[in-house]
C-alpha positions in Angstrom: 59.6 91.7 173.8 61.2 91.1 177.2 63.9 93.5 178.3 67.4 92.1 177.7 69.7 92.6 180.7 73.5 92.9 180.7 74.0 92.2 177.0 75.0 95.7 175.7 77.9 94.5 173.5 75.9 91.6 172.1 73.0 93.9 171.3 75.4 96.2 169.4 76.5 93.1 167.4 72.9 92.4 166.6 72.4 96.0 165.4 75.5 95.7 163.2 74.3 92.5 161.8 70.9 94.0 160.9 72.6 97.0 159.4 74.3 94.7 156.9 71.3 92.5 156.0 70.3 94.8 153.0 73.7 94.2 151.5 73.7 90.5 152.4 74.0 87.7 152.6 75.3 87.8 156.2 75.0 85.6 159.2 75.2 85.8 163.0 75.7 82.8 165.3 74.7 83.2 168.9 76.4 80.5 171.0 76.4 79.7 174.6 75.7 77.1 177.4 72.3 75.9 178.3 70.3 78.7 180.1 72.8 81.4 179.3 70.2 83.5 177.4 70.7 82.5 173.7 67.0 82.4 173.0 66.4 85.7 174.7 69.0 87.4 172.6 67.8 85.6 169.4 64.3 86.8 170.1 65.5 90.3 170.6 67.3 90.2 167.3 64.1 89.1 165.6 62.1 91.8 167.2 64.6 94.4 166.1 64.5 93.0 162.6 60.8 93.2 162.4 60.9 96.7 163.9 63.0 97.7 160.9 60.4 96.3 158.6 62.4 93.2 157.7 60.5 90.0 156.9 61.5 87.1 159.2 61.1 83.4 158.8 61.8 81.5 162.0 62.0 78.0 163.4 62.4 77.0 167.0 63.1 73.2 167.0 63.1 71.2 170.2 65.2 68.1 170.9 62.1 65.9 170.4 61.8 67.3 166.8 65.3 66.4 165.7 64.1 63.1 164.3 61.0 64.3 162.4 61.6 65.1 158.7 61.2 68.7 157.6 59.8 69.8 161.0 62.1 72.9 160.9 61.5 73.6 157.3 57.8 73.6 157.9 58.2 76.2 160.7 60.3 78.4 158.4 58.2 78.2 155.3 54.6 77.9 156.5 54.2 81.7 156.8 55.3 82.1 153.1 53.1 79.5 151.5 51.3 82.2 149.6 54.3 82.2 147.3 53.8 78.6 146.3 51.7 79.4 143.2 54.7 81.5 141.9 56.9 78.4 141.8 57.5 76.1 138.8 55.1 73.2 139.2 57.8 70.6 140.2 59.1 72.9 143.0 55.6 73.7 144.2 54.6 70.0 144.4 57.8 69.0 146.1 57.6 71.6 148.8 53.9 71.0 149.4 54.6 67.3 150.0 57.6 68.1 152.2 55.5 70.4 154.4 52.6 67.9 154.5 50.4 70.5 152.8 49.6 68.0 150.1 49.5 64.2 149.7 52.2 62.6 147.7 51.0 61.7 144.2 52.5 59.4 141.6 54.8 56.4 141.8 58.1 58.3 142.4 59.5 59.9 145.5 60.0 63.6 145.7 63.6 64.6 144.9 65.1 66.3 148.0 67.1 68.7 145.7 63.8 69.9 144.2 62.6 70.7 147.7 65.8 72.6 148.4 65.6 74.6 145.2 62.0 75.4 145.9 63.0 76.7 149.3 65.7 78.8 147.6 63.2 80.2 145.2 60.8 81.2 148.0 63.7 82.9 149.9 64.7 84.8 146.7 61.2 85.9 146.0 60.8 87.2 149.6 64.2 88.9 149.4 63.1 90.7 146.2 60.4 92.3 148.3 62.8 93.6 151.0 65.4 92.4 153.6 64.8 89.0 155.0 66.0 87.2 158.1 66.1 83.4 158.3 66.2 82.6 162.0 66.7 79.2 163.7 66.8 78.9 167.5 68.7 75.9 169.0 70.0 75.0 165.6 71.5 71.8 167.0 67.9 70.3 167.2 67.1 71.1 163.6 66.1 67.9 161.8 68.6 66.5 159.2 66.4 67.0 156.0 65.8 70.7 157.1 69.5 71.1 157.7 70.2 69.9 154.1 67.8 72.4 152.7 69.2 75.3 154.7 72.7 74.3 153.7 71.6 74.3 150.1 69.9 77.7 150.4 72.7 79.4 152.3 75.4 78.5 149.7 73.3 80.0 146.9 72.1 83.4 148.2 74.6 85.3 146.0 73.9 89.0 146.7 70.4 88.6 148.1 69.5 90.9 151.1 69.2 87.9 153.5 70.5 87.5 157.1 70.8 84.1 158.7 70.4 84.2 162.5 71.0 81.0 164.5 71.5 80.2 168.1 73.6 77.1 169.1 74.2 75.4 172.4 78.0 75.0 173.0 78.9 71.4 173.2 76.2 70.3 170.8 77.1 69.8 167.1 75.3 71.3 164.1 76.3 71.4 160.5 74.8 74.9 160.0 77.5 77.1 161.7 80.4 75.3 160.0 78.5 75.4 156.7 78.0 79.2 157.1 81.8 79.5 157.7 82.4 77.8 154.4 79.7 79.6 152.4 80.4 83.2 153.6 83.5 85.3 153.7 84.9 86.0 157.2 83.6 89.6 157.1 80.0 88.3 156.5 79.8 85.9 159.4 80.0 86.9 163.0 79.9 84.6 166.1 78.9 85.9 169.5 79.6 83.6 172.5 77.6 84.5 175.5 79.4 84.6 178.9 77.9 85.0 182.4 75.8 88.0 183.3 77.1 90.5 185.8 75.8 90.6 189.3 73.9 93.8 188.5 72.3 92.3 185.5 71.2 89.2 187.4 69.7 91.4 190.1 67.8 93.4 187.5 66.6 90.3 185.7 65.2 88.7 188.9 63.6 92.0 189.8 61.9 92.3 186.4 60.8 88.7 185.9 59.8 87.7 189.4 59.0 91.0 191.0 61.6 90.1 193.7 63.8 92.7 195.3 67.1 91.2 196.5 69.5 92.6 199.0 73.0 93.1 197.6 74.5 90.2 199.6 71.7 87.9 198.5 72.0 88.9 194.9 75.7 88.4 195.1 75.2 84.9 196.4 72.7 84.1 193.7 75.1 85.4 191.1 77.9 83.3 192.5 75.8 80.1 192.9 74.3 80.4 189.4 77.6 81.4 187.7 75.9 84.3 186.1 73.6 81.9 184.1 70.3 83.7 183.8 68.2 80.6 183.7 69.9 79.1 186.8 69.7 82.5 188.6 65.9 82.7 187.9 65.3 79.2 189.1 67.3 79.8 192.3 65.4 83.1 192.9 62.1 81.4 192.2 62.9 78.7 194.7 63.6 81.2 197.6 60.9 83.7 196.7 58.8 84.4 199.8 61.4 83.1 202.2 64.4 85.3 201.5 65.0 85.8 205.2 65.9 82.1 205.6 69.0 82.7 203.5 70.3 85.9 204.9 72.2 84.0 207.6 74.2 82.2 204.9 72.1 79.0 204.6 73.0 77.2 201.4 70.9 78.2 198.4 68.8 75.5 196.7 71.3 74.8 194.0 74.2 72.5 194.6 75.5 70.2 191.9 72.3 69.3 190.2 70.1 71.9 188.4 67.6 69.2 187.7 66.7 68.9 191.3 65.9 72.6 191.3 63.7 72.3 188.2 62.1 69.3 189.9 61.1 71.5 192.7 59.6 73.9 190.3 57.6 71.2 188.6 56.3 70.0 192.0 54.2 73.1 192.1 52.3 72.0 189.0 49.0 70.2 189.3 48.9 66.6 188.1 47.1 67.7 184.9 49.7 70.4 184.4 52.6 68.0 184.8 51.0 65.5 182.4 50.4 68.3 179.8 54.0 69.3 180.1 55.1 65.7 179.6 53.0 65.3 176.5 54.4 68.6 175.1 58.0 67.5 175.8 57.5 64.1 174.2 55.7 65.3 171.1 56.9 67.4 168.1 55.4 70.9 168.7 51.9 69.6 169.5 48.8 71.6 169.0 46.5 71.8 172.0 44.2 69.3 170.2 46.9 66.6 170.5 47.3 67.2 174.2 43.6 66.8 174.6 43.6 63.7 172.5 46.2 62.1 174.8 44.9 63.3 178.2 41.2 63.5 177.5 39.2 66.0 179.6 42.1 67.0 181.9 44.1 68.2 178.8 42.8 71.8 178.6 43.1 72.5 182.3 46.5 71.0 182.3 47.7 73.2 179.5 46.3 76.3 181.3 48.1 75.3 184.5 51.4 74.7 182.8 51.2 78.0 181.0 50.4 79.9 184.2 53.4 78.2 185.9 55.7 79.3 183.1 56.6 75.8 182.0 54.7 75.8 178.6 54.3 78.6 176.1 52.0 78.8 173.0 53.3 80.1 169.7 51.6 80.0 166.3 49.0 77.5 167.5 51.6 75.1 168.9 52.9 74.4 172.4 56.5 74.1 173.6 58.3 74.0 177.0 59.5 77.4 178.0 63.0 76.1 178.3 64.6 72.8 177.0 65.7 71.9 180.6 62.1 72.1 181.8 60.8 69.8 179.1 63.7 67.4 179.4 63.3 67.2 183.2 59.6 66.6 183.1 60.1 63.9 180.5 63.0 62.1 182.1 61.6 62.2 185.6 58.9 59.8 184.6 59.4 56.1 185.2 60.4 54.3 182.0 57.2 52.4 181.9 55.2 55.7 182.1 57.3 57.1 179.2 56.5 54.0 177.1 52.8 54.4 177.8 52.9 58.0 176.9 54.5 57.2 173.6 52.0 54.5 173.0 49.1 57.0 173.5 50.9 59.5 171.3 51.2 56.9 168.6 47.4 56.3 168.8 46.8 60.1 168.6 48.9 61.1 165.6 48.2 60.3 161.9 51.5 61.1 160.2 53.2 57.8 159.5 56.7 58.9 160.5 55.7 60.4 163.9 53.4 57.4 164.7 56.2 54.9 163.9 58.8 56.8 166.0 56.4 56.9 169.0 55.7 53.2 168.6 59.4 52.5 168.5 59.9 54.4 171.8 57.0 52.5 173.3 58.5 49.1 172.3 60.2 46.9 174.9 62.0 44.7 172.4 61.7 43.2 168.9 58.1 43.7 167.7 57.1 42.9 164.1 54.2 45.2 164.1 56.4 48.1 165.1 59.1 47.1 162.7 56.6 47.0 159.9 55.3 50.5 160.9 58.9 51.8 160.8 59.4 50.2 157.4 56.2 51.9 156.1 57.3 55.2 157.7 60.7 54.9 155.9 58.8 54.6 152.6 56.7 57.6 153.5 59.8 59.7 154.4 61.4 58.6 151.2 58.4 59.7 149.1 58.6 63.1 150.8 62.2 63.5 149.7 63.8 62.7 153.1 66.0 59.8 152.1 68.3 60.2 155.1 65.4 60.0 157.5 64.1 57.0 155.5 67.4 55.3 156.0 67.4 55.9 159.8 63.8 54.6 160.1 64.7 51.5 158.2 67.7 50.9 160.5 65.3 51.3 163.5 63.1 48.7 161.8 66.1 46.3 161.6 66.8 46.8 165.3 63.1 45.9 166.2 63.0 42.9 163.8 63.2 39.4 165.4 66.8 38.1 164.8 65.3 34.8 163.6 63.3 36.6 160.9 66.3 36.7 158.5 64.5 37.5 155.3 62.8 40.5 157.0 66.1 41.7 158.4 67.8 41.4 155.0 65.0 43.2 153.2 65.1 46.0 155.6 68.9 46.2 155.5 68.8 46.4 151.7 66.2 49.2 152.0 68.3 51.1 154.5 71.3 50.7 152.2 69.3 52.0 149.2 68.1 55.0 151.2 71.6 55.8 152.4 72.7 55.6 148.8 70.0 58.1 147.7 71.0 60.4 150.6 74.7 60.2 149.5 75.7 58.4 152.8 77.9 56.2 150.6 80.0 54.5 153.3 77.0 53.4 155.5 75.3 52.2 152.3 78.3 50.1 151.5 78.4 48.6 155.0 74.8 47.6 155.0 74.8 46.2 151.4 77.9 44.2 151.9 76.3 42.5 154.8 73.2 41.7 152.8 75.2 40.3 149.9 77.2 38.2 152.4 74.2 36.8 154.2 71.5 36.5 151.6 70.8 33.4 149.6 71.5 33.5 145.8 68.6 34.9 143.8 67.0 38.1 142.5 66.9 39.9 145.8 70.6 39.3 146.5 71.3 40.3 142.9 69.5 43.5 143.4 71.5 44.3 146.5 74.7 43.4 144.7 73.7 45.7 141.9 73.2 48.5 144.4 76.5 47.7 146.0 78.1 48.0 142.5 76.6 51.5 142.2 78.1 52.4 145.6 81.5 51.1 144.6 81.3 52.9 141.3 80.6 56.2 143.1 83.7 55.5 145.2 85.7 55.5 142.0 86.4 51.7 141.8 85.1 51.0 138.4 86.7 47.6 137.9 85.3 46.3 141.2 81.9 47.8 140.3 81.8 45.9 137.0 82.8 42.7 138.7 79.8 43.1 141.1 77.5 44.0 138.2 78.5 40.8 136.3 78.0 38.6 139.4 74.7 40.2 140.1 73.6 39.6 136.5 74.5 35.9 136.8 72.1 35.7 139.8 69.4 38.1 138.6 68.8 36.9 135.0 65.4 35.5 135.9 64.1 38.8 137.2 63.6 41.1 134.2 63.5 44.3 136.2 66.7 43.6 138.2 68.5 42.3 135.1 67.6 45.5 133.1 69.0 47.7 135.9 72.2 45.7 136.0 72.6 45.6 132.2 72.3 49.4 132.1 74.9 49.7 134.8 77.2 47.4 132.8 76.6 49.5 129.7 77.6 52.7 131.5 80.6 51.0 133.1 81.9 49.6 129.8 81.2 52.9 128.1 83.5 54.7 130.7 86.1 52.0 130.0 85.8 53.0 126.3 84.7 49.6 125.2 81.9 50.9 123.0 80.8 47.7 121.3 80.4 46.0 124.7 78.5 49.0 125.9 76.2 48.7 122.9 75.6 45.0 123.6 74.7 45.6 127.2 72.3 48.4 126.2 70.4 46.1 123.9 70.2 43.4 126.6 69.0 46.0 129.0 66.2 47.0 126.6 65.1 43.4 126.1 64.9 42.9 129.9 63.1 46.2 130.4 60.5 45.4 127.8 60.0 42.0 129.5 59.4 43.7 132.8 56.8 46.1 131.5 58.3 48.9 133.5 57.7 52.0 131.4 60.4 54.0 133.1 62.9 51.3 132.6 61.9 50.9 129.0 62.3 54.6 128.4 65.7 54.8 129.9 66.9 51.6 128.2 65.8 52.9 124.8 67.7 56.1 125.5 70.9 54.1 126.3 70.4 52.0 123.1 70.0 55.1 120.9 73.1 56.6 122.5 75.3 53.5 122.0 74.0 52.7 118.5 74.8 56.2 117.4 78.3 56.0 119.0 79.3 52.9 117.0 78.0 54.3 113.7 74.5 52.8 113.4 73.0 56.3 113.1 70.2 57.9 115.1 67.2 55.7 115.6 64.7 58.6 115.6 61.6 56.4 116.0 63.1 54.7 119.1 64.2 58.1 120.4 60.8 59.6 120.0 59.2 56.6 121.8 61.7 56.9 124.6 61.0 60.6 125.0 57.3 60.0 125.0 57.6 57.4 127.7 60.1 59.3 129.9 59.2 60.3 133.4 61.6 63.0 134.6 60.3 62.5 138.2 61.6 58.9 138.2 64.6 58.4 140.7 67.0 57.4 137.9 70.1 59.2 136.7 69.1 61.4 133.8 72.6 60.9 132.3 72.0 58.8 129.2 68.2 59.0 129.7 66.4 60.0 126.5 66.1 63.7 127.4 69.9 63.8 127.8 70.6 61.5 124.9 68.5 63.4 122.3 70.5 66.6 122.1 73.8 64.7 122.1 72.9 62.5 119.1 71.3 65.5 117.3 74.5 67.4 117.9 76.6 64.6 116.4 74.2 64.3 113.5 74.6 68.0 112.7 71.1 69.0 113.9 72.6 72.0 115.6 69.5 74.1 116.1 67.5 71.2 117.6 70.3 70.1 119.8 70.9 73.7 121.0 67.3 74.2 121.9 67.0 70.8 123.6 70.1 71.3 125.7 69.1 74.8 126.8 65.6 73.6 127.7 67.2 70.7 129.7 69.5 73.1 131.5 66.4 75.1 132.6 64.6 72.0 133.8 67.6 70.8 135.8 68.1 74.2 137.3 64.4 74.2 138.4 65.0 70.8 140.1 68.3 71.7 141.7 70.1 68.9 139.7 73.5 70.6 140.0 75.6 67.5 139.1 73.7 67.2 135.9 74.1 70.9 135.2 77.9 70.5 135.6 77.9 67.8 132.9 75.3 69.5 130.7 77.3 72.7 130.9 80.1 71.0 129.1 78.0 69.8 126.2 75.7 72.9 125.9 78.8 75.1 125.9 80.3 73.0 123.1 77.1 73.2 121.2 77.0 77.0 121.5 80.6 77.2 120.3 79.6 75.1 117.3 76.7 77.4 116.7 79.1 80.4 116.8 77.4 81.9 119.8 80.2 83.1 122.1 77.9 85.0 124.5 75.7 81.9 125.1 78.8 79.7 125.4 80.2 82.0 128.0 76.9 82.0 129.9 76.6 78.2 129.9 80.1 77.8 131.1 79.5 80.2 133.9 76.3 78.2 134.9 78.4 75.0 135.0 81.1 76.7 137.1 78.5 78.1 139.6 76.9 74.6 139.9 80.3 73.0 140.5 81.1 75.5 143.2 77.8 75.0 144.9 77.8 71.2 145.1 81.6 70.7 145.6 81.8 67.8 143.1 85.4 67.4 141.9 84.4 66.1 138.5 81.9 68.9 138.2 84.8 71.4 138.6 86.7 69.6 135.9 83.6 69.8 133.6 83.4 73.6 134.3 87.1 74.1 133.5 86.6 72.1 130.3 83.7 74.3 129.3 85.6 77.4 130.1 88.5 76.2 128.0 86.1 75.9 125.0 85.0 79.5 125.4 88.6 80.6 125.7 89.5 78.6 122.5 86.7 80.2 120.6 87.7 83.7 121.9 91.3 83.1 120.9 92.6 83.3 124.5 95.3 80.7 124.2 96.8 81.1 127.7 93.4 80.7 129.5 92.4 77.8 127.2 95.6 75.9 128.0 95.4 76.6 131.7 91.7 75.5 131.9 92.5 72.2 130.0 95.3 71.6 132.5 93.0 72.1 135.4 90.4 69.8 134.0 92.9 67.1 133.1 94.4 67.3 136.5 91.1 66.4 138.1 89.7 63.9 135.5 92.9 62.1 134.7 92.0 59.1 132.6 88.5 58.8 134.1 86.7 59.8 130.9 88.3 59.5 127.5 85.0 60.7 126.0 85.1 64.1 127.9 88.8 64.5 127.4 88.1 64.4 123.6 85.7 67.4 124.1 88.5 69.4 125.7 91.2 68.4 123.4 89.1 69.0 120.3 88.7 72.7 121.2 92.3 73.1 122.1 93.5 71.5 118.9 91.1 73.8 117.0 92.7 76.8 118.7 96.2 75.7 117.8 95.1 75.2 114.2 93.6 78.7 114.1 97.0 80.0 115.4 98.7 78.2 112.5 100.8 75.9 114.8 100.4 72.6 113.0 103.0 70.8 115.2 101.1 71.9 118.3 97.8 70.5 116.8 99.5 67.2 116.3 100.8 67.1 119.8 97.3 67.8 121.2 95.2 65.7 118.9 97.5 63.0 117.5 97.4 60.7 120.5 93.6 60.5 120.2 93.6 59.4 116.6 94.6 55.8 117.5 91.7 55.8 120.0 89.2 56.2 117.1 90.5 53.1 115.4 90.8 50.9 118.5 87.6 51.9 120.4 84.9 51.1 117.8 83.8 54.7 117.5 82.2 55.2 114.1 80.2 58.4 114.6 82.2 61.3 113.1 80.3 63.9 115.1 81.8 62.5 118.2 85.3 63.2 116.9 85.4 66.6 115.3 89.1 66.7 116.0 89.8 64.3 113.2 89.3 67.0 110.6 91.6 69.4 112.5 94.3 66.8 112.8 94.0 66.0 109.1 94.4 69.7 108.2 97.4 69.9 110.5 99.0 66.8 109.0 98.6 68.4 105.5 100.4 71.4 106.8 103.2 69.2 108.2 103.5 67.4 104.9 102.4 64.1 106.3 100.0 63.5 103.4 99.4 59.7 103.7 98.4 60.1 107.4 96.1 63.0 106.5 94.5 61.0 103.7 93.7 58.2 106.0 91.7 60.5 108.3 90.0 62.2 105.3 89.0 58.8 104.0 87.5 58.0 107.4 85.5 61.2 107.4 84.2 60.6 103.9 83.3 57.0 104.5 81.5 57.5 107.9 80.0 60.8 106.8 78.8 59.4 103.5 77.3 56.2 105.1 75.4 58.3 107.7 74.9 61.4 105.5 76.6 63.6 108.0 76.8 67.0 106.4 79.4 68.3 108.8 81.7 65.3 108.2 81.3 65.6 104.4 82.0 69.3 104.5 85.1 68.9 106.7 86.4 66.0 104.6 85.9 68.0 101.4 87.7 71.0 102.8 90.6 68.9 104.1 90.9 67.1 100.8 90.8 70.5 99.0 93.7 71.6 101.2 95.6 68.4 100.5 95.1 68.7 96.7 96.2 72.4 96.9 99.4 71.4 98.7 100.0 69.0 95.7 99.5 71.9 93.3 96.2 70.5 92.0 94.3 73.8 92.4 91.3 73.2 90.1 90.5 69.9 91.9 91.1 71.6 95.2 88.6 74.3 94.4 86.0 71.7 93.4 86.4 70.0 96.8 86.0 73.3 98.7 82.9 74.2 96.7 81.5 70.8 97.5 82.2 71.6 101.2 80.3 74.9 100.9 77.3 73.1 99.4 77.2 70.8 102.5 77.6 73.8 104.8 74.2 75.1 103.5 72.6 72.1 105.4 74.2 73.2 108.7 73.9 76.0 111.3 77.6 75.9 112.0 78.9 79.3 110.8 82.5 78.9 112.0 82.9 75.7 110.0 81.4 77.5 107.0 83.8 80.4 107.5 86.7 77.9 107.7 85.8 76.5 104.3 85.5 80.1 102.9 89.0 80.7 104.4 90.3 77.6 102.6 88.6 78.8 99.4 90.2 82.2 99.7 93.7 80.7 100.2 93.3 78.5 97.1 92.1 81.4 95.0 95.1 83.5 96.2 97.5 80.7 95.3 95.8 80.6 91.9 96.3 84.4 91.6 92.6 85.0 91.6 92.8 88.1 93.8 89.2 89.4 93.5 87.7 86.0 94.2 90.2 85.4 97.1 89.3 88.8 98.6 85.6 88.1 98.4 85.8 84.7 100.1 88.2 85.9 102.8 86.1 88.9 103.6 83.1 86.8 104.0 85.0 84.4 106.2 86.4 87.3 108.3 82.9 88.7 108.8 81.5 85.4 110.1 84.5 84.9 112.4 84.1 88.4 113.8 80.3 87.9 114.2 80.9 84.7 116.2 83.7 86.1 118.3 86.2 83.6 116.9 89.1 85.9 117.4 92.0 83.7 116.4 90.3 82.5 113.2 89.4 86.1 112.4 93.1 87.0 112.7 94.0 84.1 110.4 91.5 85.5 107.8 92.9 89.1 108.2 96.4 87.7 107.6 95.3 86.0 104.4 93.6 89.2 103.3 96.7 91.2 103.8 98.5 88.9 101.3 95.9 89.4 98.6 97.1 92.9 97.9 93.7 94.5 96.8 92.3 97.7 98.3 90.1 97.3 101.3 86.3 97.3 101.0 84.6 100.7 101.4 83.6 101.1 105.0 79.9 101.4 104.3 79.6 98.7 101.7 77.5 95.8 102.8 79.2 92.4 102.7 77.5 89.3 101.2 76.3 88.1 104.6 75.1 91.6 105.6 73.1 91.9 102.4 71.6 88.4 103.0 70.6 89.2 106.6 69.3 92.7 105.6 67.0 91.1 102.9 65.7 88.5 105.3 65.0 91.1 108.0 63.3 93.4 105.5 61.0 90.5 104.5 59.6 90.4 108.0 61.3 87.3 109.4 62.1 87.0 113.1 65.7 87.0 114.3 65.4 83.3 115.0 64.0 82.5 111.5 66.8 84.6 110.0 69.4 82.7 112.0 68.1 79.4 110.6 68.2 80.6 107.0 71.5 82.4 107.3 73.2 79.6 109.3 74.1 82.1 112.1 73.2 82.2 115.8 70.4 84.7 116.8 73.0 86.8 118.6 75.2 86.8 115.5 72.2 88.0 113.5 71.6 90.8 115.9 75.3 91.8 115.5 75.0 91.8 111.7 71.9 93.9 111.8 73.5 96.4 114.1 76.3 96.9 111.5 73.7 97.0 108.6 71.7 99.8 110.4 74.9 101.7 111.0 76.1 101.4 107.5 72.8 102.3 105.9 71.9 104.9 108.5 68.6 103.4 109.4 67.2 102.7 112.9 64.5 100.0 112.5 63.4 97.1 110.3 60.6 99.2 108.9 63.2 101.8 107.6 65.4 99.0 106.3 62.5 97.4 104.4 61.5 100.8 102.9 65.1 101.4 101.8 65.5 98.0 100.2 62.2 98.3 98.4 63.6 101.3 96.5 66.6 99.2 95.3 66.8 98.7 91.5 66.0 95.3 90.2 69.6 95.0 89.0 70.4 93.9 92.5 72.9 96.8 93.2 73.2 97.6 96.8 71.5 100.7 98.1 73.7 103.8 98.5 74.7 104.3 102.1 72.9 107.7 102.2 69.7 106.2 101.0 69.9 107.2 97.3 69.1 104.4 94.9 
């Protein structure tokens, strides 16, 4: 490492930064003017890091590389490619394609989020081995796709021992430093701005680098002329070396207003071959010596050697680069324009990678050129396949600029492609501008309809649902004859009308989408359309079409660039949840969360977090519900999506409701409602259902009606006929019974019975029977009431929804108590309490305790097993796994573990083997074993 002169305070900052890396993440930004010594200090920091035993991944992008997709990421990750086999296969494939380590395979482009999450996985794996530094020199030249990946990684480092080290030229913009300021607390990010060197430091620098001893007056003049800029000072000193005496008398030093003239003088000492080699290196993207030889022929090797000896080129990791950006820029720009064009033409012939070749062809072009425009269009497709949608959009726009103005169809096609790629890269406003122009200029037909459909998606993402639906309908009128276009538009119409709560219309559009998809023969479209049909059919009460769902799942390609929302993998757990298939839904949702996490699909995780949290609450698994809500919160904070924050708050409200934390539940509902407004009635129902359930557990029937009553009319008006979508109906019916509004309650109970009976929904039938039992009990018809509650408990045996079962036991206990059947009341209430406590349903547990206190019988002996504990103990002793016990006992696996812990404590055993031995000695009469083990 070269000695660093005059930077004592800055070196101390570097040491402080490195001290903090093991407790990272931390970041250091080294900023300064061109030539001020940023790279020198950056390199010193890297050497110091490696001297401490830290691992370092580094990139040194040049201005010529800023347009080449993933050039910086390739530099960073190439030394760590031995980690690729450790990654999940989607991540491994994505990053290999991005780094050009593997050819893209398959019909669908790589998702850039999967590349980003793969990079994050690699960084985390390295950080597990020890402190890690991610270093980027001249970060302003980092290519946009690499910037996106580094932004993604930096926001998600959590407590990893990672330091981020970047240098930045003042006056040049980069998203990375501002992103670091957002991602890290103030005490974790330091910025060092380099000022001029002192005269003494300049003198020492010149002496060390050029072996030139300056007199004090001359060193003072060099310092003054260069402004303390080390690069300028070295160039001045280099220019006067050997003729110092000429300048003792005060003759002007060879630096006036233009540094480039000084650099020109330095380049004049190069041989012709050396100058040409430098020009190739400056124009290319970190070329290997082989590329220089391919462009220059036999003079290439000699030219490289000459440029290296002159200090204008340096070699690093098998690649060449100018020793300073000013040297490369001057060598490149001093060529006549025609020479630059010829150089790019030769480079285009010498490189194979489509994006680099197309960009060189574009720089060689003198005007519109169809061959070059076609190459740029093909390069855009290649960049898109690699996951660089932003680069694809920029290449497509270059293709438009090099397309003959008279070739209107070509211009429109390329404009539509650019708009599509901008949409995929989330550059929504530019996508809108391009697509609006295409729609305005194109002739009616399928191509215009496709662009109109894309414009509708853009407008929808901007929150203008009505305008989006209008565009979709107009597009459908023009695109009916193209089955693929029509299928896409019909699916968009289905989603739009669903969000407007017109569910019959959404169903009709979904069936039309499927018909068009099947006509197109596009397997991905067919799979997605079948998922949308299954979803909508279930919603309006036509049940779950399991055969169609199975077909959709079999055909689904998760790599396809379509929204997973309402695709079959997303639809399946939703409809299973509504149908009461709790275990299947829970497992499918958890699996989908893992897949989306592997792929970096944070927006999907935000929405999934809402449903999987709700599912865990239904399953009585508070720990998992809390974990899923936290995952949704983390994803929402990482991606900054407002609706995602609302979904996270809604999920957190469900956890708080189950835990009986009324204040937090109400606050979280208010947060979510403030963001969502009236955007999604469907998701509002999820939140309000939980809040209404909490108010019911607290015994505040009027509050239940305030929360849930307004949504009842929605059930009748919207066409919803799936009871699982509206669990709040049962809670509202129970509250109405408590308020004495029996006719209104009966109407809701009838709806639950009718829809539940027609679709054989065990949950709806159980809830309806419980509510009718409570209604009958309020009328004094206790025998009939008990029959209804017993009917509810029979249906609960078909479900893995323990809290619902416990609620029916609570109702049973209340009815027994009113009928003065104290022993039966106590038994039912104790079992209900046990389940509520096992599930963490604190408010419901308190309601059960309150009822028990009214019974008036003595408490159960502390070591006496309850009915549930006895059942779980018997199943465990039989050798079943926790998961199998959970299925048979209708508890979550975590609840089973909690019950077994209590059983072990009461029976003073420490393993399943001891438990089995103890229960084997139990008399056939079925009496419970004595707590001390005596039978």
